[in-house]
Amino acid sequence: MASLLVFAIFGLSLSLRQRASGETGLDWQNGLKLAVWMLIPLVCLANVQRLLPYVREPTIVLGALYGLLAIASGIWSLTPAYTVANALGFVAYLMLACLCVSVLGLQGTLRLATFTLLAFVVSGLVAAIVLPNAAWLPPSAFEADFRLRGLSGHPNVLGEQAAVLVTFAIICCRRGILNRWFLIAALIAGFGALIAAESRTSAAAAIAACIIIELRERHYLRPMAGIALVVGAIALPFIAIGGLPSMSPLLGSLARSGSATEIVTLTGRTELWAVASDLIARKPLLGWGFNGTEALMMGSVGRNFAGDPVNAHNMYVQTLLCMGFLGSLPAFAFLGIVVKRMVTRPDAVRDQVVLLVMIIGIAEVSLFATPGLLTLAFFIVLAGELHSSSRSATVHSHIAAPQENISS
């Protein structure tokens, strides 16, 4: 299980070729992923007894239901084989996360995943020096700077992987799984990759998730939220009447292109969301098929769009586009459950990863497109929640037993 987890994180995160936009054909790299995604369910079937306890966990069951509906969506998908393959990957990562936590424990899984991620991100940073032509994405008509993609194929993918590394390292240090020296090394590598990749969304998500959890753990979150609401209420009238100075120069300095419009439109994502909403209206119930809309999106945005239109760049819009309102019900249900549990049953490990995924999901497809590291990380913490609950119940039962004997 340790070897399979390492290969899923390191081996399947490698992208040694530049895939053309909208290309969904099978090559050796996609074939390797598909082979592993088919192997994982076979391994899990051989260990089915370990997976049975997870049937009691609603989030796991809803995730499995969504995955099965995603596989079924290959029937009406524009790219049936590609849809079924990606849906199989979604289910495979769910099963892998549950089995790894069952065999290795949550702490063992987090430790191994963090070590593997550090090795992968550092390898990408080394590639920036050793293989600069392959590791750097050249400037485009929209972006003026080189961006590091390392061994991940795209800077945004590297940014997501680095954000997971930073998040896992902070969690492991907080729980005493890894020491502070490892945390320092992981933060240097992670934020180094985030800065070189210019992945602002992933960097902001990792920082925001960490700050929110730290404030909550120290009981400062509610006072800080109250202060933010008061400041916002005071500033709103001034913004409405134009009493505040223009933010365009500041926003322009934050944009890769130098234009404030890039920040205001989230790098053109608002245009993609408008296109996606029109496509959702055409097939509102069951959508166009799980992750089967690359060519459809590219053909719908027009040739003048400067960004990357292969998907909706928003995981909430993406699932509605691909699975429709009916097919997306399990997805929104398990997201709703984890959000509710943040309030009713706080758990620092689960909540920090969930916040990371959901914040990144505002500008990227995260869970609901090609399965990747974010998918696996999300399911690891969901599986870990049940594992932690089971251990806690066992400990309480052992403590209660001697007390009953004494009283009798």
Short mmCIF file of C-alpha atoms in Angstrom, two decimals:
data_model
loop_
_atom_site.label_atom_id
_atom_site.label_comp_id
_atom_site.label_asym_id
_atom_site.label_seq_id
_atom_site.Cartn_x
_atom_site.Cartn_y
_atom_site.Cartn_z
CA MET A 1 0.00 0.00 0.00
CA ALA A 2 2.87 2.37 0.76
CA SER A 3 4.41 1.68 -2.66
CA LEU A 4 1.08 2.19 -4.41
CA LEU A 5 0.48 5.48 -2.59
CA VAL A 6 3.98 6.76 -3.44
CA PHE A 7 3.54 5.85 -7.10
CA ALA A 8 0.07 7.45 -7.24
CA ILE A 9 1.46 10.70 -5.83
CA PHE A 10 4.85 10.86 -7.54
CA GLY A 11 4.51 8.74 -10.67
CA LEU A 12 1.04 9.85 -11.75
CA SER A 13 1.85 13.53 -11.06
CA LEU A 14 4.64 13.45 -13.64
CA SER A 15 3.76 15.03 -16.96
CA LEU A 16 6.62 14.60 -19.40
CA ARG A 17 4.80 15.81 -22.50
CA GLN A 18 2.79 18.91 -23.38
CA ARG A 19 -0.76 17.83 -24.22
CA ALA A 20 -2.52 19.95 -26.82
CA SER A 21 -5.66 21.72 -25.61
CA GLY A 22 -8.71 19.55 -26.15
CA GLU A 23 -6.64 16.43 -26.91
CA THR A 24 -8.29 13.43 -25.26
CA GLY A 25 -6.60 10.59 -27.12
CA LEU A 26 -4.76 7.77 -25.37
CA ASP A 27 -0.97 7.99 -25.23
CA TRP A 28 1.61 6.18 -23.08
CA GLN A 29 1.21 8.63 -20.19
CA ASN A 30 -2.60 8.53 -20.13
CA GLY A 31 -2.34 4.78 -20.60
CA LEU A 32 -0.15 4.48 -17.50
CA LYS A 33 -2.68 6.42 -15.44
CA LEU A 34 -5.53 4.29 -16.73
CA ALA A 35 -3.62 1.09 -15.90
CA VAL A 36 -3.05 2.25 -12.30
CA TRP A 37 -6.66 3.42 -11.97
CA MET A 38 -7.77 -0.06 -13.04
CA LEU A 39 -5.27 -1.76 -10.71
CA ILE A 40 -6.42 0.10 -7.58
CA PRO A 41 -10.00 -1.33 -7.58
CA LEU A 42 -8.55 -4.83 -8.01
CA VAL A 43 -6.30 -4.32 -4.99
CA CYS A 44 -9.26 -3.00 -3.04
CA LEU A 45 -11.43 -5.97 -3.99
CA ALA A 46 -8.75 -8.23 -2.56
CA ASN A 47 -9.02 -6.25 0.70
CA VAL A 48 -12.75 -5.60 0.72
CA GLN A 49 -13.09 -6.35 4.44
CA ARG A 50 -10.98 -3.28 5.21
CA LEU A 51 -13.29 -1.08 3.15
CA LEU A 52 -16.60 -2.24 4.64
CA PRO A 53 -16.45 0.14 7.66
CA TYR A 54 -16.39 3.12 5.30
CA VAL A 55 -19.91 2.28 4.13
CA ARG A 56 -21.06 3.93 7.39
CA GLU A 57 -19.50 7.27 6.41
CA PRO A 58 -21.98 9.45 4.43
CA THR A 59 -19.31 11.52 2.66
CA ILE A 60 -17.55 8.38 1.38
CA VAL A 61 -20.83 6.85 0.21
CA LEU A 62 -21.88 10.06 -1.56
CA GLY A 63 -18.45 10.32 -3.17
CA ALA A 64 -18.77 6.75 -4.44
CA LEU A 65 -22.27 7.48 -5.74
CA TYR A 66 -21.00 10.54 -7.60
CA GLY A 67 -18.19 8.47 -9.09
CA LEU A 68 -20.61 5.79 -10.28
CA LEU A 69 -22.86 8.42 -11.87
CA ALA A 70 -19.76 9.90 -13.52
CA ILE A 71 -18.94 6.48 -15.01
CA ALA A 72 -22.54 6.17 -16.23
CA SER A 73 -22.31 9.61 -17.86
CA GLY A 74 -20.05 8.04 -20.47
CA ILE A 75 -23.27 6.89 -22.13
CA TRP A 76 -24.17 10.46 -23.16
CA SER A 77 -20.72 12.06 -23.06
CA LEU A 78 -19.19 13.72 -26.12
CA THR A 79 -16.01 11.72 -25.38
CA PRO A 80 -17.24 8.45 -23.84
CA ALA A 81 -13.89 6.68 -23.35
CA TYR A 82 -12.23 9.77 -21.85
CA THR A 83 -15.19 10.32 -19.52
CA VAL A 84 -15.25 6.73 -18.24
CA ALA A 85 -11.46 6.74 -17.74
CA ASN A 86 -11.52 9.94 -15.65
CA ALA A 87 -14.54 8.79 -13.67
CA LEU A 88 -12.75 5.52 -12.95
CA GLY A 89 -9.80 7.57 -11.67
CA PHE A 90 -12.12 9.48 -9.33
CA VAL A 91 -13.46 6.24 -7.84
CA ALA A 92 -9.97 4.71 -7.72
CA TYR A 93 -8.57 7.60 -5.66
CA LEU A 94 -11.52 7.34 -3.28
CA MET A 95 -10.84 3.63 -2.78
CA LEU A 96 -7.07 4.16 -2.52
CA ALA A 97 -7.51 6.81 0.18
CA CYS A 98 -9.76 4.56 2.27
CA LEU A 99 -7.48 1.54 1.93
CA CYS A 100 -4.30 3.50 2.70
CA VAL A 101 -5.80 5.01 5.85
CA SER A 102 -7.10 1.58 6.89
CA VAL A 103 -3.69 -0.09 6.43
CA LEU A 104 -1.23 2.70 7.26
CA GLY A 105 -3.38 4.82 9.57
CA LEU A 106 -4.06 8.50 9.04
CA GLN A 107 -0.75 9.62 10.52
CA GLY A 108 1.24 7.10 8.49
CA THR A 109 -0.58 8.09 5.29
CA LEU A 110 -0.03 11.81 5.90
CA ARG A 111 3.65 11.28 6.74
CA LEU A 112 4.33 9.21 3.63
CA ALA A 113 2.33 11.55 1.38
CA THR A 114 4.19 14.60 2.69
CA PHE A 115 7.63 13.02 2.21
CA THR A 116 6.67 11.98 -1.33
CA LEU A 117 5.31 15.43 -2.16
CA LEU A 118 8.46 17.12 -0.88
CA ALA A 119 10.57 14.85 -3.09
CA PHE A 120 8.35 15.61 -6.10
CA VAL A 121 8.33 19.40 -5.64
CA VAL A 122 12.09 19.49 -5.02
CA SER A 123 12.58 17.43 -8.19
CA GLY A 124 10.61 20.08 -10.08
CA LEU A 125 12.78 22.85 -8.65
CA VAL A 126 15.92 20.93 -9.63
CA ALA A 127 14.50 20.46 -13.13
CA ALA A 128 14.21 24.25 -13.38
CA ILE A 129 18.01 24.37 -13.36
CA VAL A 130 18.94 21.07 -15.01
CA LEU A 131 16.18 20.97 -17.68
CA PRO A 132 15.14 24.62 -18.13
CA ASN A 133 13.60 24.11 -21.59
CA ALA A 134 11.20 21.49 -20.26
CA ALA A 135 10.58 22.90 -16.78
CA TRP A 136 9.62 26.47 -17.70
CA LEU A 137 6.48 27.53 -19.57
CA PRO A 138 7.44 30.23 -22.11
CA PRO A 139 5.62 33.58 -22.21
CA SER A 140 2.44 33.76 -24.28
CA ALA A 141 0.38 36.50 -25.86
CA PHE A 142 -1.36 36.95 -22.51
CA GLU A 143 1.49 36.36 -20.05
CA ALA A 144 4.84 38.14 -20.23
CA ASP A 145 6.86 35.99 -17.82
CA PHE A 146 8.27 32.48 -17.74
CA ARG A 147 6.38 30.29 -15.27
CA LEU A 148 7.74 27.15 -13.65
CA ARG A 149 5.86 23.96 -14.41
CA GLY A 150 8.59 21.61 -13.16
CA LEU A 151 7.64 17.99 -13.79
CA SER A 152 3.90 18.69 -13.59
CA GLY A 153 3.11 19.80 -17.14
CA HIS A 154 1.52 23.13 -16.19
CA PRO A 155 2.29 25.86 -13.63
CA ASN A 156 -1.21 25.75 -12.13
CA VAL A 157 -0.90 21.99 -11.54
CA LEU A 158 2.49 22.49 -9.89
CA GLY A 159 0.93 25.23 -7.76
CA GLU A 160 -1.80 22.88 -6.54
CA GLN A 161 0.77 20.20 -5.69
CA ALA A 162 2.94 22.71 -3.82
CA ALA A 163 -0.12 23.99 -1.92
CA VAL A 164 -0.96 20.44 -0.81
CA LEU A 165 2.66 19.98 0.31
CA VAL A 166 2.53 23.15 2.41
CA THR A 167 -0.84 22.16 3.90
CA PHE A 168 0.19 18.58 4.71
CA ALA A 169 3.49 19.76 6.23
CA ILE A 170 1.70 22.23 8.52
CA ILE A 171 -0.79 19.55 9.57
CA CYS A 172 1.99 17.02 10.26
CA CYS A 173 3.97 19.51 12.33
CA ARG A 174 0.89 20.56 14.32
CA ARG A 175 0.09 16.91 15.13
CA GLY A 176 3.70 16.05 15.97
CA ILE A 177 4.05 13.63 13.04
CA LEU A 178 7.06 15.53 11.59
CA ASN A 179 9.45 17.97 13.22
CA ARG A 180 9.91 21.69 12.62
CA TRP A 181 13.02 21.23 10.47
CA PHE A 182 10.99 19.22 8.00
CA LEU A 183 8.28 21.90 8.11
CA ILE A 184 10.83 24.60 7.27
CA ALA A 185 12.16 22.55 4.33
CA ALA A 186 8.64 21.90 3.06
CA LEU A 187 7.64 25.58 3.34
CA ILE A 188 10.76 26.71 1.48
CA ALA A 189 10.22 24.19 -1.32
CA GLY A 190 6.45 24.70 -1.46
CA PHE A 191 6.40 28.47 -1.52
CA GLY A 192 9.44 28.52 -3.79
CA ALA A 193 7.46 26.47 -6.32
CA LEU A 194 4.34 28.61 -5.82
CA ILE A 195 6.29 31.82 -6.45
CA ALA A 196 8.13 30.44 -9.48
CA ALA A 197 4.88 29.06 -10.92
CA GLU A 198 3.08 32.35 -10.17
CA SER A 199 0.16 30.26 -8.93
CA ARG A 200 -1.70 32.93 -7.01
CA THR A 201 -4.89 30.96 -6.40
CA SER A 202 -3.14 27.97 -4.83
CA ALA A 203 -0.84 30.18 -2.75
CA ALA A 204 -3.78 32.24 -1.48
CA ALA A 205 -5.77 29.08 -0.72
CA ALA A 206 -2.92 27.47 1.26
CA ILE A 207 -2.32 30.64 3.29
CA ALA A 208 -6.02 31.34 3.88
CA ALA A 209 -6.79 27.76 4.95
CA CYS A 210 -3.88 27.80 7.41
CA ILE A 211 -4.81 31.18 8.90
CA ILE A 212 -8.49 30.26 9.31
CA ILE A 213 -7.68 27.00 11.11
CA GLU A 214 -5.02 28.62 13.33
CA LEU A 215 -7.42 31.42 14.30
CA ARG A 216 -10.15 28.90 15.06
CA GLU A 217 -7.84 26.68 17.12
CA ARG A 218 -6.79 29.72 19.18
CA HIS A 219 -10.44 30.93 19.48
CA TYR A 220 -9.74 34.15 17.55
CA LEU A 221 -11.78 33.36 14.44
CA ARG A 222 -15.14 34.78 15.57
CA PRO A 223 -13.70 38.09 16.87
CA MET A 224 -11.66 38.54 13.68
CA ALA A 225 -14.69 37.74 11.52
CA GLY A 226 -16.73 40.31 13.46
CA ILE A 227 -14.07 42.97 12.94
CA ALA A 228 -13.93 42.18 9.21
CA LEU A 229 -17.72 42.55 8.93
CA VAL A 230 -17.65 45.92 10.70
CA VAL A 231 -14.82 47.21 8.50
CA GLY A 232 -16.62 45.98 5.40
CA ALA A 233 -19.88 47.64 6.45
CA ILE A 234 -18.04 50.95 7.01
CA ALA A 235 -16.17 50.76 3.70
CA LEU A 236 -19.18 49.75 1.58
CA PRO A 237 -20.84 53.20 1.44
CA PHE A 238 -17.55 54.82 0.42
CA ILE A 239 -17.08 52.24 -2.33
CA ALA A 240 -20.65 52.83 -3.54
CA ILE A 241 -20.21 56.61 -3.87
CA GLY A 242 -16.69 56.33 -5.25
CA GLY A 243 -15.11 57.92 -2.22
CA LEU A 244 -12.16 55.54 -2.14
CA PRO A 245 -9.13 55.90 -4.45
CA SER A 246 -8.99 53.77 -7.59
CA MET A 247 -7.65 50.27 -7.03
CA SER A 248 -6.61 49.81 -10.67
CA PRO A 249 -2.88 50.55 -10.15
CA LEU A 250 -2.69 48.11 -7.25
CA LEU A 251 -4.64 45.40 -9.07
CA GLY A 252 -2.53 45.90 -12.18
CA SER A 253 0.64 45.31 -10.18
CA LEU A 254 -0.77 41.97 -8.98
CA ALA A 255 -1.68 40.80 -12.50
CA ARG A 256 0.74 38.83 -14.67
CA SER A 257 -0.30 40.86 -17.72
CA GLY A 258 -0.14 44.19 -15.87
CA SER A 259 -3.85 44.87 -16.47
CA ALA A 260 -6.33 45.31 -13.62
CA THR A 261 -8.92 43.58 -15.81
CA GLU A 262 -7.09 40.30 -15.30
CA ILE A 263 -7.75 40.45 -11.54
CA VAL A 264 -11.32 41.74 -11.84
CA THR A 265 -12.29 38.95 -14.27
CA LEU A 266 -10.16 36.31 -12.49
CA THR A 267 -7.96 35.94 -15.57
CA GLY A 268 -10.95 35.75 -17.87
CA ARG A 269 -12.73 33.13 -15.82
CA THR A 270 -15.93 35.17 -15.58
CA GLU A 271 -16.23 34.92 -19.37
CA LEU A 272 -15.79 31.15 -19.13
CA TRP A 273 -18.49 30.96 -16.46
CA ALA A 274 -20.89 32.86 -18.74
CA VAL A 275 -20.19 30.40 -21.56
CA ALA A 276 -20.56 27.44 -19.19
CA SER A 277 -23.90 28.75 -17.89
CA ASP A 278 -25.27 28.80 -21.45
CA LEU A 279 -24.10 25.20 -21.97
CA ILE A 280 -25.61 24.13 -18.63
CA ALA A 281 -28.95 25.61 -19.72
CA ARG A 282 -28.87 23.38 -22.81
CA LYS A 283 -28.46 20.16 -20.74
CA PRO A 284 -29.46 21.07 -17.19
CA LEU A 285 -30.36 17.66 -15.75
CA LEU A 286 -27.49 15.27 -16.55
CA GLY A 287 -24.95 17.54 -18.24
CA TRP A 288 -22.48 16.71 -21.00
CA GLY A 289 -20.51 13.89 -19.36
CA PHE A 290 -17.84 13.86 -16.64
CA ASN A 291 -14.81 15.85 -17.82
CA GLY A 292 -15.97 15.43 -21.41
CA THR A 293 -16.40 19.09 -22.33
CA GLU A 294 -12.90 20.25 -23.36
CA ALA A 295 -13.63 20.49 -27.07
CA LEU A 296 -17.11 21.88 -26.36
CA MET A 297 -15.73 24.71 -24.19
CA MET A 298 -12.96 25.53 -26.65
CA GLY A 299 -15.44 25.74 -29.49
CA SER A 300 -17.84 27.91 -27.49
CA VAL A 301 -15.58 30.68 -26.17
CA GLY A 302 -14.37 31.92 -29.55
CA ARG A 303 -10.88 32.39 -30.92
CA ASN A 304 -10.27 35.76 -29.25
CA PHE A 305 -10.21 34.29 -25.73
CA ALA A 306 -6.68 34.71 -24.37
CA GLY A 307 -6.80 32.19 -21.51
CA ASP A 308 -7.07 28.41 -21.32
CA PRO A 309 -10.69 27.42 -22.05
CA VAL A 310 -10.42 23.63 -21.64
CA ASN A 311 -12.76 23.70 -18.65
CA ALA A 312 -14.91 26.07 -16.59
CA HIS A 313 -12.06 26.91 -14.15
CA ASN A 314 -14.48 26.57 -11.25
CA MET A 315 -15.26 23.20 -9.68
CA TYR A 316 -18.85 24.11 -8.76
CA VAL A 317 -19.66 25.28 -12.29
CA GLN A 318 -17.69 22.37 -13.75
CA THR A 319 -19.76 19.69 -12.04
CA LEU A 320 -23.00 21.33 -13.18
CA LEU A 321 -21.62 21.55 -16.72
CA CYS A 322 -20.51 17.91 -16.78
CA MET A 323 -23.08 16.17 -14.58
CA GLY A 324 -26.07 18.53 -14.56
CA PHE A 325 -28.17 19.38 -11.52
CA LEU A 326 -29.28 15.79 -10.88
CA GLY A 327 -25.86 14.20 -11.35
CA SER A 328 -24.23 16.85 -9.17
CA LEU A 329 -26.52 16.28 -6.17
CA PRO A 330 -24.15 13.77 -4.47
CA ALA A 331 -21.21 16.15 -4.97
CA PHE A 332 -22.97 19.13 -3.42
CA ALA A 333 -24.32 16.85 -0.68
CA PHE A 334 -20.90 15.66 0.51
CA LEU A 335 -19.49 19.18 0.22
CA GLY A 336 -22.42 20.41 2.30
CA ILE A 337 -21.77 17.74 4.94
CA VAL A 338 -18.09 18.66 5.36
CA VAL A 339 -18.96 22.37 5.57
CA LYS A 340 -21.55 21.63 8.24
CA ARG A 341 -19.04 19.54 10.17
CA MET A 342 -16.59 22.45 10.18
CA VAL A 343 -19.07 24.18 12.48
CA THR A 344 -20.58 21.27 14.41
CA ARG A 345 -17.61 18.85 14.58
CA PRO A 346 -14.39 20.83 14.01
CA ASP A 347 -11.35 18.82 12.97
CA ALA A 348 -8.18 20.72 12.11
CA VAL A 349 -6.77 18.07 9.74
CA ARG A 350 -9.94 17.59 7.73
CA ASP A 351 -11.00 21.23 7.71
CA GLN A 352 -7.67 22.65 6.52
CA VAL A 353 -7.56 20.33 3.50
CA VAL A 354 -11.27 20.86 2.75
CA LEU A 355 -10.80 24.64 2.89
CA LEU A 356 -7.78 24.36 0.58
CA VAL A 357 -9.73 22.35 -1.99
CA MET A 358 -12.85 24.53 -1.83
CA ILE A 359 -10.93 27.81 -2.13
CA ILE A 360 -8.88 26.53 -5.06
CA GLY A 361 -12.20 25.35 -6.50
CA ILE A 362 -13.31 28.95 -6.96
CA ALA A 363 -10.81 29.37 -9.80
CA GLU A 364 -9.90 25.77 -10.77
CA VAL A 365 -11.85 22.56 -11.34
CA SER A 366 -10.20 20.72 -8.39
CA LEU A 367 -12.23 17.56 -7.69
CA PHE A 368 -14.52 17.49 -10.69
CA ALA A 369 -12.30 17.07 -13.74
CA THR A 370 -9.16 15.00 -14.35
CA PRO A 371 -8.45 13.22 -11.03
CA GLY A 372 -5.22 14.36 -9.42
CA LEU A 373 -3.48 15.06 -6.17
CA LEU A 374 -6.24 17.33 -4.82
CA THR A 375 -8.76 14.51 -5.31
CA LEU A 376 -6.59 12.04 -3.42
CA ALA A 377 -5.77 14.52 -0.62
CA PHE A 378 -9.45 15.37 -0.15
CA PHE A 379 -10.48 11.73 0.20
CA ILE A 380 -7.57 10.91 2.52
CA VAL A 381 -8.82 13.37 5.15
CA LEU A 382 -12.43 12.19 4.74
CA ALA A 383 -11.32 8.59 5.24
CA GLY A 384 -9.11 9.68 8.11
CA GLU A 385 -12.07 11.20 9.91
CA LEU A 386 -13.79 7.82 10.17
CA HIS A 387 -10.49 6.17 11.16
CA SER A 388 -9.96 8.72 13.95
CA SER A 389 -13.54 8.29 15.18
CA SER A 390 -13.13 4.50 15.32
CA ARG A 391 -9.89 4.78 17.31
CA SER A 392 -11.47 7.26 19.69
CA ALA A 393 -14.42 4.94 20.30
CA THR A 394 -12.04 2.03 20.95
CA VAL A 395 -10.04 4.07 23.47
CA HIS A 396 -13.20 5.15 25.29
CA SER A 397 -14.44 1.54 25.47
CA HIS A 398 -11.13 0.39 27.00
CA ILE A 399 -11.27 3.19 29.56
CA ALA A 400 -14.90 2.48 30.44
CA ALA A 401 -14.42 -1.28 30.95
CA PRO A 402 -12.23 -1.13 34.10
CA GLN A 403 -14.58 1.44 35.63
CA GLU A 404 -17.51 -0.94 35.17
CA ASN A 405 -15.57 -3.80 36.78
CA ILE A 406 -14.68 -1.64 39.78
CA SER A 407 -18.27 -0.56 40.30
CA SER A 408 -19.54 -4.13 40.03
#
